[in-house]
């Protein structure tokens, strides 16, 4: 097909036309190695380092199709020029111009990262130019020409929102500058903390939290009670019954070891037992 021929023409042009050689010797050697100019995929893979990057980037997608054929299509080899005795002709001027531009691009940006950065900068420039042309040249000029016919309305709206955004930006800049100017150093914070008369509680935060949760049963009971309210279905009745028995047992133990709230605990115990019945 046409794409395969263009690929082979370009590839042979680079491989065979890189150095001045005698046409007869090169042609004889070519016939000995590859009958009918059919080059295997394995051998062409070893020679890809001689091919410039744009050709590889443009034509690598054809290798999958060529691997199934196990050969490249036939090409016509002819002499063209004094320095390149064996030169593969390319009948497409468009392909020549395209390959020249790609070679120039790769020469200017040798690494893929540089190409990506250049593409990003070009895209941003295109977006800025497009936005500027649409906003100033088309929209703004149209509004100015149609002021007497109602064009002042979008102009007033645009002016209002522009003013709001400018004030917001100006305030943000002032806030940032004040924070940078009045920034408090860490040394000052440490020195200030030592002068406030505060005393650090011994022990770590984890130890305090564990002791607090274990000793204060009401906090844990509140968590369980809230969890029971979120349970739906048949399990809720079973869990509530177990929770009621647990509350009764805790109140009995609390009533036995605490004297000054014994009466209140007994009243609550009586209430829970009545609810259980």
Tab-separated table of N, CA and C in Angstrom, residues 13-127:
chain	number	residue	atom	x	y	z
A	13	UNK	N	16.135	5.622	2.019
A	13	UNK	CA	16.813	6.871	1.683
A	13	UNK	C	17.792	7.267	2.774
A	14	UNK	N	17.413	7.047	4.012
A	14	UNK	CA	18.298	7.392	5.118
A	14	UNK	C	19.399	6.357	5.307
A	15	UNK	N	19.038	5.066	5.206
A	15	UNK	CA	20.020	4.018	5.466
A	15	UNK	C	21.083	3.931	4.383
A	16	UNK	N	20.667	4.090	3.146
A	16	UNK	CA	21.595	3.902	2.031
A	16	UNK	C	22.190	5.204	1.531
A	17	UNK	N	21.552	6.322	1.821
A	17	UNK	CA	22.049	7.590	1.313
A	17	UNK	C	22.811	8.398	2.324
A	18	UNK	N	23.219	7.797	3.434
A	18	UNK	CA	23.926	8.553	4.463
A	18	UNK	C	25.383	8.794	4.094
A	19	UNK	N	25.989	7.929	3.284
A	19	UNK	CA	27.390	8.076	2.913
A	19	UNK	C	27.532	7.860	1.409
A	20	UNK	N	28.476	8.573	0.777
A	20	UNK	CA	28.700	8.353	-0.656
A	20	UNK	C	29.330	6.981	-0.900
A	21	UNK	N	28.688	6.157	-1.711
A	21	UNK	CA	29.177	4.824	-2.020
A	21	UNK	C	29.007	4.574	-3.520
A	22	UNK	N	29.679	3.551	-3.969
A	22	UNK	CA	29.532	3.168	-5.363
A	22	UNK	C	28.208	2.448	-5.536
A	23	UNK	N	27.504	2.794	-6.585
A	23	UNK	CA	26.162	2.264	-6.796
A	23	UNK	C	26.201	0.758	-7.015
A	24	UNK	N	27.193	0.262	-7.769
A	24	UNK	CA	27.244	-1.163	-8.085
A	24	UNK	C	27.487	-2.002	-6.832
A	25	UNK	N	28.434	-1.557	-6.008
A	25	UNK	CA	28.760	-2.344	-4.819
A	25	UNK	C	27.593	-2.373	-3.830
A	26	UNK	N	26.967	-1.227	-3.665
A	26	UNK	CA	25.843	-1.171	-2.729
A	26	UNK	C	24.682	-1.997	-3.241
A	27	UNK	N	24.427	-1.897	-4.552
A	27	UNK	CA	23.302	-2.635	-5.119
A	27	UNK	C	23.560	-4.134	-5.052
A	28	UNK	N	24.819	-4.554	-5.331
A	28	UNK	CA	25.142	-5.978	-5.255
A	28	UNK	C	24.994	-6.494	-3.828
A	29	UNK	N	25.503	-5.703	-2.872
A	29	UNK	CA	25.395	-6.106	-1.472
A	29	UNK	C	23.940	-6.164	-1.027
A	30	UNK	N	23.131	-5.243	-1.535
A	30	UNK	CA	21.713	-5.230	-1.191
A	30	UNK	C	21.001	-6.459	-1.731
A	31	UNK	N	21.375	-6.873	-2.961
A	31	UNK	CA	20.755	-8.065	-3.541
A	31	UNK	C	21.171	-9.320	-2.791
A	32	UNK	N	22.428	-9.345	-2.312
A	32	UNK	CA	22.890	-10.519	-1.598
A	32	UNK	C	22.162	-10.679	-0.264
A	33	UNK	N	21.951	-9.575	0.417
A	33	UNK	CA	21.348	-9.657	1.745
A	33	UNK	C	19.838	-9.767	1.694
A	34	UNK	N	19.221	-9.062	0.761
A	34	UNK	CA	17.763	-8.994	0.738
A	34	UNK	C	17.296	-9.157	-0.711
A	35	UNK	N	16.836	-10.310	-1.023
A	35	UNK	CA	16.301	-10.511	-2.360
A	35	UNK	C	14.993	-9.757	-2.507
A	36	UNK	N	14.837	-9.129	-3.667
A	36	UNK	CA	13.648	-8.328	-3.969
A	36	UNK	C	13.464	-7.167	-2.989
A	37	UNK	N	14.564	-6.756	-2.361
A	37	UNK	CA	14.541	-5.595	-1.460
A	37	UNK	C	13.567	-5.778	-0.297
A	38	UNK	N	13.383	-6.999	0.147
A	38	UNK	CA	12.501	-7.257	1.289
A	38	UNK	C	13.358	-7.347	2.545
A	39	UNK	N	13.200	-6.392	3.436
A	39	UNK	CA	14.015	-6.303	4.646
A	39	UNK	C	13.212	-6.867	5.807
A	40	UNK	N	13.834	-7.734	6.603
A	40	UNK	CA	13.118	-8.347	7.721
A	40	UNK	C	12.913	-7.331	8.837
A	41	UNK	N	11.923	-7.629	9.668
A	41	UNK	CA	11.607	-6.731	10.774
A	41	UNK	C	12.717	-6.717	11.810
A	42	UNK	N	13.348	-7.871	12.066
A	42	UNK	CA	14.404	-7.934	13.070
A	42	UNK	C	15.606	-7.098	12.659
A	43	UNK	N	15.994	-7.185	11.391
A	43	UNK	CA	17.158	-6.424	10.949
A	43	UNK	C	16.863	-4.936	10.895
A	44	UNK	N	15.654	-4.588	10.493
A	44	UNK	CA	15.329	-3.166	10.430
A	44	UNK	C	15.250	-2.575	11.824
A	45	UNK	N	14.931	-3.412	12.828
A	45	UNK	CA	14.893	-2.918	14.193
A	45	UNK	C	16.273	-2.555	14.697
A	46	UNK	N	17.321	-3.289	14.226
A	46	UNK	CA	18.674	-2.958	14.641
A	46	UNK	C	19.177	-1.690	13.976
A	47	UNK	N	18.578	-1.291	12.861
A	47	UNK	CA	19.039	-0.118	12.128
A	47	UNK	C	18.216	1.132	12.436
A	48	UNK	N	17.244	1.010	13.324
A	48	UNK	CA	16.413	2.175	13.611
A	48	UNK	C	17.180	3.281	14.319
A	49	UNK	N	18.337	2.945	14.923
A	49	UNK	CA	19.109	3.992	15.568
A	49	UNK	C	19.729	4.940	14.560
A	50	UNK	N	19.785	4.557	13.287
A	50	UNK	CA	20.302	5.437	12.251
A	50	UNK	C	19.237	6.365	11.696
A	51	UNK	N	17.994	6.116	12.056
A	51	UNK	CA	16.896	6.909	11.508
A	51	UNK	C	16.584	8.035	12.463
A	52	UNK	N	16.258	9.165	11.927
A	52	UNK	CA	15.954	10.310	12.766
A	52	UNK	C	14.633	10.102	13.489
A	53	UNK	N	14.495	10.836	14.577
A	53	UNK	CA	13.310	10.668	15.432
A	53	UNK	C	11.990	10.961	14.732
A	54	UNK	N	11.882	12.001	13.895
A	54	UNK	CA	10.556	12.270	13.292
A	54	UNK	C	10.045	11.142	12.424
A	55	UNK	N	10.944	10.451	11.710
A	55	UNK	CA	10.505	9.334	10.887
A	55	UNK	C	9.980	8.199	11.758
A	56	UNK	N	10.691	7.950	12.847
A	56	UNK	CA	10.268	6.874	13.737
A	56	UNK	C	8.940	7.211	14.391
A	57	UNK	N	8.788	8.466	14.831
A	57	UNK	CA	7.547	8.862	15.494
A	57	UNK	C	6.368	8.824	14.536
A	58	UNK	N	6.622	9.154	13.280
A	58	UNK	CA	5.525	9.234	12.314
A	58	UNK	C	5.124	7.877	11.775
A	59	UNK	N	6.051	6.924	11.724
A	59	UNK	CA	5.790	5.687	10.993
A	59	UNK	C	5.906	4.431	11.843
A	60	UNK	N	6.063	4.588	13.156
A	60	UNK	CA	6.177	3.407	14.005
A	60	UNK	C	4.897	2.594	14.035
A	61	UNK	N	3.753	3.257	13.866
A	61	UNK	CA	2.485	2.532	13.940
A	61	UNK	C	2.320	1.531	12.801
A	62	UNK	N	3.151	1.637	11.747
A	62	UNK	CA	3.064	0.677	10.651
A	62	UNK	C	3.809	-0.623	10.943
A	63	UNK	N	4.640	-0.630	11.993
A	63	UNK	CA	5.437	-1.823	12.270
A	63	UNK	C	4.566	-3.021	12.643
A	64	UNK	N	3.442	-2.757	13.291
A	64	UNK	CA	2.548	-3.868	13.660
A	64	UNK	C	2.047	-4.599	12.428
A	65	UNK	N	1.687	-3.821	11.411
A	65	UNK	CA	1.215	-4.431	10.174
A	65	UNK	C	2.348	-5.141	9.450
A	66	UNK	N	3.546	-4.566	9.512
A	66	UNK	CA	4.677	-5.173	8.815
A	66	UNK	C	5.137	-6.465	9.491
A	67	UNK	N	4.941	-6.558	10.812
A	67	UNK	CA	5.350	-7.778	11.507
A	67	UNK	C	4.538	-8.981	11.048
A	68	UNK	N	3.302	-8.755	10.699
A	68	UNK	CA	2.477	-9.862	10.206
A	68	UNK	C	2.907	-10.301	8.813
A	69	UNK	N	3.440	-9.377	8.021
A	69	UNK	CA	3.881	-9.723	6.664
A	69	UNK	C	5.271	-10.345	6.648
A	70	UNK	N	6.070	-10.031	7.659
A	70	UNK	CA	7.444	-10.517	7.753
A	70	UNK	C	8.337	-9.967	6.641
A	71	UNK	N	7.906	-8.942	5.952
A	71	UNK	CA	8.736	-8.338	4.916
A	71	UNK	C	8.192	-6.956	4.592
A	72	UNK	N	9.029	-6.185	3.899
A	72	UNK	CA	8.634	-4.862	3.451
A	72	UNK	C	8.317	-4.913	1.957
A	73	UNK	N	7.488	-4.031	1.491
A	73	UNK	CA	7.124	-4.064	0.065
A	73	UNK	C	8.300	-3.714	-0.832
A	74	UNK	N	8.173	-4.085	-2.097
A	74	UNK	CA	9.222	-3.798	-3.074
A	74	UNK	C	9.284	-2.301	-3.360
A	75	UNK	N	10.508	-1.816	-3.588
A	75	UNK	CA	10.708	-0.406	-3.916
A	75	UNK	C	11.616	-0.313	-5.130
A	76	UNK	N	11.574	0.842	-5.774
A	76	UNK	CA	12.419	1.091	-6.932
A	76	UNK	C	13.616	1.918	-6.490
A	77	UNK	N	14.820	1.431	-6.781
A	77	UNK	CA	16.048	2.112	-6.420
A	77	UNK	C	16.644	2.712	-7.678
A	78	UNK	N	17.043	3.974	-7.592
A	78	UNK	CA	17.603	4.662	-8.755
A	78	UNK	C	18.706	5.598	-8.296
A	79	UNK	N	19.634	5.909	-9.197
A	79	UNK	CA	20.700	6.834	-8.897
A	79	UNK	C	20.217	8.265	-9.018
A	80	UNK	N	20.571	9.092	-8.037
A	80	UNK	CA	20.133	10.488	-8.051
A	80	UNK	C	21.167	11.313	-7.320
A	81	UNK	N	22.008	12.006	-8.063
A	81	UNK	CA	22.962	12.896	-7.440
A	81	UNK	C	24.360	12.316	-7.426
A	82	UNK	N	25.346	13.218	-7.277
A	82	UNK	CA	26.740	12.817	-7.296
A	82	UNK	C	27.175	12.245	-5.957
A	83	UNK	N	26.721	12.861	-4.869
A	83	UNK	CA	27.178	12.442	-3.552
A	83	UNK	C	26.416	11.220	-3.051
A	84	UNK	N	25.160	11.080	-3.440
A	84	UNK	CA	24.379	9.917	-3.030
A	84	UNK	C	24.133	9.077	-4.284
A	85	UNK	N	25.066	8.154	-4.531
A	85	UNK	CA	24.987	7.381	-5.759
A	85	UNK	C	23.756	6.473	-5.765
A	86	UNK	N	23.393	5.967	-4.613
A	86	UNK	CA	22.206	5.124	-4.534
A	86	UNK	C	21.181	5.870	-3.689
A	87	UNK	N	20.173	6.402	-4.330
A	87	UNK	CA	19.206	7.256	-3.652
A	87	UNK	C	17.804	6.759	-3.966
A	88	UNK	N	16.986	6.621	-2.949
A	88	UNK	CA	15.608	6.190	-3.140
A	88	UNK	C	14.759	7.417	-3.423
A	89	UNK	N	14.091	7.418	-4.532
A	89	UNK	CA	13.286	8.577	-4.914
A	89	UNK	C	11.987	8.596	-4.129
A	90	UNK	N	11.550	9.779	-3.742
A	90	UNK	CA	10.283	9.986	-3.049
A	90	UNK	C	9.428	10.892	-3.921
A	91	UNK	N	8.382	10.381	-4.515
A	91	UNK	CA	7.627	11.195	-5.463
A	91	UNK	C	6.768	12.265	-4.814
A	92	UNK	N	6.601	12.238	-3.477
A	92	UNK	CA	5.696	13.169	-2.823
A	92	UNK	C	6.472	14.351	-2.268
A	93	UNK	N	6.243	15.549	-2.828
A	93	UNK	CA	6.871	16.758	-2.297
A	93	UNK	C	6.316	17.115	-0.923
A	94	UNK	N	5.058	16.774	-0.717
A	94	UNK	CA	4.446	17.058	0.587
A	94	UNK	C	5.140	16.282	1.696
A	95	UNK	N	5.469	15.007	1.423
A	95	UNK	CA	6.166	14.214	2.419
A	95	UNK	C	7.557	14.768	2.684
A	96	UNK	N	8.218	15.267	1.649
A	96	UNK	CA	9.551	15.834	1.822
A	96	UNK	C	9.506	17.076	2.696
A	97	UNK	N	8.547	17.952	2.429
A	97	UNK	CA	8.411	19.166	3.243
A	97	UNK	C	8.059	18.805	4.679
A	98	UNK	N	7.169	17.830	4.839
A	98	UNK	CA	6.764	17.418	6.178
A	98	UNK	C	7.928	16.822	6.956
A	99	UNK	N	8.719	15.996	6.306
A	99	UNK	CA	9.869	15.403	6.976
A	99	UNK	C	10.921	16.452	7.299
A	100	UNK	N	11.075	17.442	6.431
A	100	UNK	CA	12.028	18.519	6.707
A	100	UNK	C	11.608	19.324	7.927
A	101	UNK	N	10.327	19.633	8.006
A	101	UNK	CA	9.827	20.374	9.161
A	101	UNK	C	9.978	19.565	10.447
A	102	UNK	N	9.720	18.266	10.371
A	102	UNK	CA	9.863	17.433	11.558
A	102	UNK	C	11.320	17.325	11.979
A	103	UNK	N	12.206	17.211	11.007
A	103	UNK	CA	13.630	17.154	11.341
A	103	UNK	C	14.092	18.449	11.989
A	104	UNK	N	13.595	19.572	11.490
A	104	UNK	CA	13.939	20.861	12.092
A	104	UNK	C	13.407	20.957	13.511
A	105	UNK	N	12.196	20.442	13.732
A	105	UNK	CA	11.609	20.483	15.071
A	105	UNK	C	12.408	19.646	16.053
A	106	UNK	N	12.797	18.437	15.622
A	106	UNK	CA	13.561	17.566	16.509
A	106	UNK	C	14.964	18.116	16.735
A	107	UNK	N	15.543	18.755	15.742
A	107	UNK	CA	16.862	19.365	15.918
A	107	UNK	C	16.802	20.533	16.891
A	108	UNK	N	15.696	21.277	16.844
A	108	UNK	CA	15.547	22.417	17.747
A	108	UNK	C	15.235	21.967	19.165
A	109	UNK	N	14.412	20.912	19.305
A	109	UNK	CA	14.062	20.370	20.620
A	109	UNK	C	14.453	18.893	20.637
A	110	UNK	N	15.669	18.572	21.082
A	110	UNK	CA	16.146	17.185	20.971
A	110	UNK	C	15.478	16.219	21.938
A	111	UNK	N	14.872	16.707	23.009
A	111	UNK	CA	14.283	15.824	24.010
A	111	UNK	C	12.767	15.963	23.997
A	112	UNK	N	12.102	14.874	24.366
A	112	UNK	CA	10.638	14.886	24.375
A	112	UNK	C	10.082	15.870	25.396
A	113	UNK	N	10.804	16.077	26.500
A	113	UNK	CA	10.346	17.052	27.503
A	113	UNK	C	10.343	18.457	26.932
A	114	UNK	N	11.381	18.783	26.151
A	114	UNK	CA	11.435	20.110	25.532
A	114	UNK	C	10.309	20.293	24.526
A	115	UNK	N	10.009	19.238	23.775
A	115	UNK	CA	8.907	19.323	22.810
A	115	UNK	C	7.581	19.524	23.536
A	116	UNK	N	7.389	18.801	24.650
A	116	UNK	CA	6.149	18.950	25.412
A	116	UNK	C	6.021	20.352	25.991
A	117	UNK	N	7.131	20.893	26.506
A	117	UNK	CA	7.086	22.257	27.044
A	117	UNK	C	6.805	23.279	25.950
A	118	UNK	N	7.432	23.089	24.793
A	118	UNK	CA	7.189	24.012	23.686
A	118	UNK	C	5.747	23.935	23.205
A	119	UNK	N	5.213	22.717	23.160
A	119	UNK	CA	3.808	22.564	22.756
A	119	UNK	C	2.871	23.232	23.756
A	120	UNK	N	3.179	23.080	25.055
A	120	UNK	CA	2.346	23.726	26.070
A	120	UNK	C	2.388	25.237	25.975
A	121	UNK	N	3.586	25.790	25.754
A	121	UNK	CA	3.702	27.246	25.608
A	121	UNK	C	2.951	27.726	24.377
A	122	UNK	N	3.084	26.997	23.273
A	122	UNK	CA	2.363	27.381	22.059
A	122	UNK	C	0.853	27.322	22.263
A	123	UNK	N	0.383	26.309	22.983
A	123	UNK	CA	-1.061	26.193	23.233
A	123	UNK	C	-1.559	27.338	24.103
A	124	UNK	N	-0.781	27.714	25.121
A	124	UNK	CA	-1.175	28.834	25.974
A	124	UNK	C	-1.206	30.135	25.183
A	125	UNK	N	-0.220	30.324	24.312
A	125	UNK	CA	-0.204	31.535	23.478
A	125	UNK	C	-1.420	31.576	22.563
A	126	UNK	N	-1.765	30.425	21.982
A	126	UNK	CA	-2.955	30.374	21.120
A	126	UNK	C	-4.213	30.718	21.906
A	127	UNK	N	-4.334	30.182	23.114
A	127	UNK	CA	-5.505	30.482	23.940
A	127	UNK	C	-5.563	31.958	24.311
